[in-house]
Amino acid sequence: MMNKSHSFPASIISDYPAGWINQYKNHGYQKIDPVMIIACRKFSPFIWPDNLAIIHQHSFFNLSKFYRLNSGYTFTLHDGDDNLATLSLTNRTGSSDFYRIIEQNKEKFQMLLITTHEKVINFMRAETRAMQPYGGPPTHALLSPREKEVLFWASAGKTYGEVATILTIREGTVKFHIRNIIDKLGVVNAKHAISRAMELKLFS
């Protein structure tokens, strides 16, 4: 899962090789992954790559083929919070029945993605509520004055670049503060953080 509006780290649940997952997260590969780029534009499942020449031409597949992750099938889900969730199945064993089995069970795989995404979102919301005994804000979620400033201007519709100019800081610093805010408030993206901060009256 990743947010389509912000370049925060993707959340990944996977049985892919640990070396590849660490590499993917550490380098933010979701920004260059052709599968995720296509998934941002599609609502129906798709086979990748649809052109075998791409494997040899695209630098990303040159990286992933070391782990035998250069062909597969992806299901997509776009939720109301601007998140993209995907379920990707790869043919690492080279099975000749791989695509036939998926085609025969496409509806089940799509439903698996829907129910899994719903469970993950509900779990994250429950975790946020659990951090708020007696209806008050979680003690570790109180924002620093600078974080409040950054989030306030973001809530006013300013871009990260504009927030940086207003506060006389670097745009990278703004993104750093936003990531910290998201972690502290236990939300999944900046939009959630703004609405959560308003609920907690952190701007007042």
mmCIF file of N, CA, C and O in Angstrom, residues 18-74:
data_model
loop_
_atom_site.group_PDB
_atom_site.id
_atom_site.type_symbol
_atom_site.label_atom_id
_atom_site.label_comp_id
_atom_site.label_asym_id
_atom_site.label_seq_id
_atom_site.Cartn_x
_atom_site.Cartn_y
_atom_site.Cartn_z
ATOM 1 N N ALA A 18 13.878 -11.389 1.553
ATOM 2 C CA ALA A 18 14.095 -10.278 2.480
ATOM 3 C C ALA A 18 15.064 -9.251 1.906
ATOM 4 O O ALA A 18 14.895 -8.036 2.110
ATOM 5 N N GLY A 19 16.080 -9.709 1.177
ATOM 6 C CA GLY A 19 17.050 -8.791 0.589
ATOM 7 C C GLY A 19 16.391 -7.812 -0.367
ATOM 8 O O GLY A 19 16.713 -6.620 -0.380
ATOM 9 N N TRP A 20 15.434 -8.308 -1.159
ATOM 10 C CA TRP A 20 14.743 -7.447 -2.115
ATOM 11 C C TRP A 20 13.806 -6.483 -1.394
ATOM 12 O O TRP A 20 13.745 -5.291 -1.741
ATOM 13 N N ILE A 21 13.087 -6.966 -0.388
ATOM 14 C CA ILE A 21 12.168 -6.103 0.359
ATOM 15 C C ILE A 21 12.930 -4.961 1.019
ATOM 16 O O ILE A 21 12.512 -3.795 0.968
ATOM 17 N N ASN A 22 14.053 -5.263 1.658
ATOM 18 C CA ASN A 22 14.859 -4.216 2.304
ATOM 19 C C ASN A 22 15.355 -3.201 1.283
ATOM 20 O O ASN A 22 15.328 -1.987 1.518
ATOM 21 N N GLN A 23 15.822 -3.706 0.148
ATOM 22 C CA GLN A 23 16.305 -2.837 -0.923
ATOM 23 C C GLN A 23 15.171 -1.949 -1.433
ATOM 24 O O GLN A 23 15.350 -0.742 -1.651
ATOM 25 N N TYR A 24 13.992 -2.537 -1.611
ATOM 26 C CA TYR A 24 12.824 -1.830 -2.136
ATOM 27 C C TYR A 24 12.425 -0.693 -1.198
ATOM 28 O O TYR A 24 12.191 0.440 -1.623
ATOM 29 N N LYS A 25 12.359 -0.995 0.107
ATOM 30 C CA LYS A 25 11.951 0.017 1.083
ATOM 31 C C LYS A 25 13.012 1.097 1.245
ATOM 32 O O LYS A 25 12.693 2.295 1.266
ATOM 33 N N ASN A 26 14.260 0.696 1.387
ATOM 34 C CA ASN A 26 15.334 1.650 1.657
ATOM 35 C C ASN A 26 15.530 2.646 0.523
ATOM 36 O O ASN A 26 15.899 3.804 0.764
ATOM 37 N N HIS A 27 15.286 2.198 -0.724
ATOM 38 C CA HIS A 27 15.505 3.072 -1.879
ATOM 39 C C HIS A 27 14.204 3.659 -2.431
ATOM 40 O O HIS A 27 14.247 4.391 -3.415
ATOM 41 N N GLY A 28 13.073 3.347 -1.780
ATOM 42 C CA GLY A 28 11.799 3.896 -2.257
ATOM 43 C C GLY A 28 11.481 3.490 -3.683
ATOM 44 O O GLY A 28 11.075 4.294 -4.516
ATOM 45 N N TYR A 29 11.660 2.196 -3.972
ATOM 46 C CA TYR A 29 11.490 1.724 -5.343
ATOM 47 C C TYR A 29 10.065 1.881 -5.866
ATOM 48 O O TYR A 29 9.834 1.789 -7.075
ATOM 49 N N GLN A 30 9.086 2.094 -4.957
ATOM 50 C CA GLN A 30 7.718 2.270 -5.441
ATOM 51 C C GLN A 30 7.609 3.471 -6.394
ATOM 52 O O GLN A 30 6.681 3.552 -7.199
ATOM 53 N N LYS A 31 8.595 4.385 -6.331
ATOM 54 C CA LYS A 31 8.569 5.567 -7.196
ATOM 55 C C LYS A 31 8.979 5.228 -8.627
ATOM 56 O O LYS A 31 8.620 5.952 -9.559
ATOM 57 N N ILE A 32 9.738 4.141 -8.810
ATOM 58 C CA ILE A 32 10.205 3.789 -10.157
ATOM 59 C C ILE A 32 9.709 2.425 -10.613
ATOM 60 O O ILE A 32 9.945 2.031 -11.754
ATOM 61 N N ASP A 33 9.038 1.696 -9.737
ATOM 62 C CA ASP A 33 8.553 0.355 -10.056
ATOM 63 C C ASP A 33 7.494 0.458 -11.164
ATOM 64 O O ASP A 33 6.425 1.042 -10.947
ATOM 65 N N PRO A 34 7.749 -0.076 -12.362
ATOM 66 C CA PRO A 34 6.767 0.016 -13.451
ATOM 67 C C PRO A 34 5.422 -0.580 -13.079
ATOM 68 O O PRO A 34 4.381 -0.097 -13.540
ATOM 69 N N VAL A 35 5.432 -1.627 -12.250
ATOM 70 C CA VAL A 35 4.162 -2.259 -11.843
ATOM 71 C C VAL A 35 3.331 -1.280 -11.036
ATOM 72 O O VAL A 35 2.115 -1.132 -11.264
ATOM 73 N N MET A 36 3.945 -0.569 -10.080
ATOM 74 C CA MET A 36 3.201 0.381 -9.262
ATOM 75 C C MET A 36 2.769 1.599 -10.081
ATOM 76 O O MET A 36 1.690 2.156 -9.857
ATOM 77 N N ILE A 37 3.590 2.009 -11.014
ATOM 78 C CA ILE A 37 3.236 3.148 -11.870
ATOM 79 C C ILE A 37 2.019 2.811 -12.728
ATOM 80 O O ILE A 37 1.091 3.618 -12.863
ATOM 81 N N ILE A 38 1.997 1.595 -13.282
ATOM 82 C CA ILE A 38 0.842 1.151 -14.066
ATOM 83 C C ILE A 38 -0.378 1.005 -13.161
ATOM 84 O O ILE A 38 -1.489 1.412 -13.519
ATOM 85 N N ALA A 39 -0.188 0.433 -11.963
ATOM 86 C CA ALA A 39 -1.298 0.200 -11.031
ATOM 87 C C ALA A 39 -1.966 1.502 -10.624
ATOM 88 O O ALA A 39 -3.174 1.526 -10.356
ATOM 89 N N CYS A 40 -1.211 2.598 -10.580
ATOM 90 C CA CYS A 40 -1.790 3.902 -10.233
ATOM 91 C C CYS A 40 -2.838 4.337 -11.253
ATOM 92 O O CYS A 40 -3.740 5.103 -10.923
ATOM 93 N N ARG A 41 -2.712 3.840 -12.476
ATOM 94 C CA ARG A 41 -3.616 4.257 -13.550
ATOM 95 C C ARG A 41 -4.704 3.228 -13.841
ATOM 96 O O ARG A 41 -5.623 3.526 -14.598
ATOM 97 N N LYS A 42 -4.575 2.020 -13.291
ATOM 98 C CA LYS A 42 -5.495 0.943 -13.652
ATOM 99 C C LYS A 42 -6.382 0.531 -12.483
ATOM 100 O O LYS A 42 -5.980 0.622 -11.323
ATOM 101 N N PHE A 43 -7.579 0.069 -12.822
ATOM 102 C CA PHE A 43 -8.500 -0.462 -11.817
ATOM 103 C C PHE A 43 -8.692 -1.965 -11.991
ATOM 104 O O PHE A 43 -9.175 -2.631 -11.089
ATOM 105 N N SER A 44 -8.317 -2.475 -13.139
ATOM 106 C CA SER A 44 -8.467 -3.904 -13.401
ATOM 107 C C SER A 44 -7.108 -4.593 -13.261
ATOM 108 O O SER A 44 -6.060 -3.961 -13.432
ATOM 109 N N PRO A 45 -7.104 -5.901 -12.956
ATOM 110 C CA PRO A 45 -5.831 -6.630 -12.818
ATOM 111 C C PRO A 45 -5.088 -6.693 -14.148
ATOM 112 O O PRO A 45 -5.682 -6.608 -15.222
ATOM 113 N N PHE A 46 -3.766 -6.851 -14.071
ATOM 114 C CA PHE A 46 -2.976 -6.865 -15.301
ATOM 115 C C PHE A 46 -1.742 -7.753 -15.149
ATOM 116 O O PHE A 46 -1.236 -7.967 -14.044
ATOM 117 N N ILE A 47 -1.293 -8.269 -16.281
ATOM 118 C CA ILE A 47 -0.076 -9.081 -16.354
ATOM 119 C C ILE A 47 1.108 -8.144 -16.591
ATOM 120 O O ILE A 47 0.980 -7.160 -17.322
ATOM 121 N N TRP A 48 2.246 -8.456 -15.990
ATOM 122 C CA TRP A 48 3.447 -7.652 -16.248
ATOM 123 C C TRP A 48 4.673 -8.554 -16.398
ATOM 124 O O TRP A 48 4.728 -9.612 -15.792
ATOM 125 N N PRO A 49 5.633 -8.120 -17.215
ATOM 126 C CA PRO A 49 5.467 -7.020 -18.175
ATOM 127 C C PRO A 49 4.674 -7.496 -19.380
ATOM 128 O O PRO A 49 4.695 -8.679 -19.704
ATOM 129 N N ASP A 50 3.975 -6.573 -20.046
ATOM 130 C CA ASP A 50 3.184 -6.986 -21.205
ATOM 131 C C ASP A 50 4.043 -7.054 -22.469
ATOM 132 O O ASP A 50 3.594 -7.452 -23.527
ATOM 133 N N ASN A 51 5.301 -6.661 -22.329
ATOM 134 C CA ASN A 51 6.234 -6.719 -23.459
ATOM 135 C C ASN A 51 7.560 -7.255 -22.933
ATOM 136 O O ASN A 51 8.203 -6.622 -22.103
ATOM 137 N N LEU A 52 7.971 -8.440 -23.392
ATOM 138 C CA LEU A 52 9.174 -9.073 -22.860
ATOM 139 C C LEU A 52 10.432 -8.228 -23.061
ATOM 140 O O LEU A 52 11.382 -8.326 -22.295
ATOM 141 N N ALA A 53 10.407 -7.356 -24.055
ATOM 142 C CA ALA A 53 11.578 -6.501 -24.291
ATOM 143 C C ALA A 53 11.813 -5.550 -23.127
ATOM 144 O O ALA A 53 12.936 -5.124 -22.877
ATOM 145 N N ILE A 54 10.733 -5.228 -22.399
ATOM 146 C CA ILE A 54 10.842 -4.292 -21.278
ATOM 147 C C ILE A 54 11.788 -4.846 -20.214
ATOM 148 O O ILE A 54 12.506 -4.101 -19.548
ATOM 149 N N ILE A 55 11.790 -6.165 -20.034
ATOM 150 C CA ILE A 55 12.657 -6.781 -19.021
ATOM 151 C C ILE A 55 14.112 -6.399 -19.265
ATOM 152 O O ILE A 55 14.863 -6.130 -18.328
ATOM 153 N N HIS A 56 14.501 -6.341 -20.530
ATOM 154 C CA HIS A 56 15.890 -6.039 -20.860
ATOM 155 C C HIS A 56 16.151 -4.536 -20.920
ATOM 156 O O HIS A 56 17.275 -4.091 -20.724
ATOM 157 N N GLN A 57 15.080 -3.746 -21.141
ATOM 158 C CA GLN A 57 15.261 -2.312 -21.334
ATOM 159 C C GLN A 57 15.111 -1.512 -20.046
ATOM 160 O O GLN A 57 15.768 -0.483 -19.881
ATOM 161 N N HIS A 58 14.245 -1.941 -19.151
ATOM 162 C CA HIS A 58 13.938 -1.130 -17.966
ATOM 163 C C HIS A 58 14.905 -1.458 -16.828
ATOM 164 O O HIS A 58 15.078 -2.618 -16.454
ATOM 165 N N SER A 59 15.515 -0.436 -16.268
ATOM 166 C CA SER A 59 16.526 -0.634 -15.223
ATOM 167 C C SER A 59 15.948 -1.331 -14.000
ATOM 168 O O SER A 59 16.647 -2.096 -13.327
ATOM 169 N N PHE A 60 14.664 -1.104 -13.702
ATOM 170 C CA PHE A 60 14.060 -1.719 -12.525
ATOM 171 C C PHE A 60 14.028 -3.240 -12.659
ATOM 172 O O PHE A 60 14.350 -3.961 -11.725
ATOM 173 N N PHE A 61 13.654 -3.722 -13.836
ATOM 174 C CA PHE A 61 13.603 -5.168 -14.041
ATOM 175 C C PHE A 61 14.997 -5.782 -14.060
ATOM 176 O O PHE A 61 15.173 -6.964 -13.773
ATOM 177 N N ASN A 62 15.997 -4.976 -14.400
ATOM 178 C CA ASN A 62 17.377 -5.469 -14.309
ATOM 179 C C ASN A 62 17.747 -5.729 -12.851
ATOM 180 O O ASN A 62 18.552 -6.617 -12.551
ATOM 181 N N LEU A 63 17.150 -4.967 -11.938
ATOM 182 C CA LEU A 63 17.381 -5.172 -10.506
ATOM 183 C C LEU A 63 16.577 -6.365 -9.989
ATOM 184 O O LEU A 63 17.097 -7.217 -9.267
ATOM 185 N N SER A 64 15.294 -6.423 -10.347
ATOM 186 C CA SER A 64 14.405 -7.429 -9.772
ATOM 187 C C SER A 64 14.632 -8.840 -10.330
ATOM 188 O O SER A 64 14.319 -9.827 -9.667
ATOM 189 N N LYS A 65 15.183 -8.922 -11.553
ATOM 190 C CA LYS A 65 15.332 -10.261 -12.143
ATOM 191 C C LYS A 65 16.362 -11.105 -11.384
ATOM 192 O O LYS A 65 16.333 -12.331 -11.470
ATOM 193 N N PHE A 66 17.253 -10.455 -10.619
ATOM 194 C CA PHE A 66 18.204 -11.195 -9.786
ATOM 195 C C PHE A 66 17.460 -12.078 -8.786
ATOM 196 O O PHE A 66 17.920 -13.156 -8.419
ATOM 197 N N TYR A 67 16.266 -11.596 -8.346
ATOM 198 C CA TYR A 67 15.438 -12.346 -7.397
ATOM 199 C C TYR A 67 14.318 -13.117 -8.102
ATOM 200 O O TYR A 67 13.410 -13.618 -7.457
ATOM 201 N N ARG A 68 14.383 -13.164 -9.425
ATOM 202 C CA ARG A 68 13.366 -13.837 -10.236
ATOM 203 C C ARG A 68 11.990 -13.214 -10.021
ATOM 204 O O ARG A 68 10.975 -13.903 -9.915
ATOM 205 N N LEU A 69 11.972 -11.884 -9.950
ATOM 206 C CA LEU A 69 10.730 -11.136 -9.757
ATOM 207 C C LEU A 69 10.479 -10.244 -10.970
ATOM 208 O O LEU A 69 10.218 -9.054 -10.837
ATOM 209 N N ASN A 70 10.563 -10.828 -12.148
ATOM 210 C CA ASN A 70 10.417 -10.010 -13.352
ATOM 211 C C ASN A 70 9.213 -10.382 -14.201
ATOM 212 O O ASN A 70 9.101 -9.988 -15.349
ATOM 213 N N SER A 71 8.274 -11.152 -13.620
ATOM 214 C CA SER A 71 7.010 -11.413 -14.311
ATOM 215 C C SER A 71 5.962 -11.764 -13.274
ATOM 216 O O SER A 71 6.264 -12.373 -12.245
ATOM 217 N N GLY A 72 4.731 -11.342 -13.538
ATOM 218 C CA GLY A 72 3.682 -11.626 -12.573
ATOM 219 C C GLY A 72 2.334 -11.065 -12.963
ATOM 220 O O GLY A 72 2.096 -10.697 -14.118
ATOM 221 N N TYR A 73 1.467 -10.971 -11.964
ATOM 222 C CA TYR A 73 0.072 -10.567 -12.160
ATOM 223 C C TYR A 73 -0.292 -9.687 -10.981
ATOM 224 O O TYR A 73 -0.057 -10.062 -9.834
ATOM 225 N N THR A 74 -0.849 -8.510 -11.222
ATOM 226 C CA THR A 74 -1.156 -7.571 -10.140
ATOM 227 C C THR A 74 -2.627 -7.185 -10.136
ATOM 228 O O THR A 74 -3.201 -6.867 -11.181
#
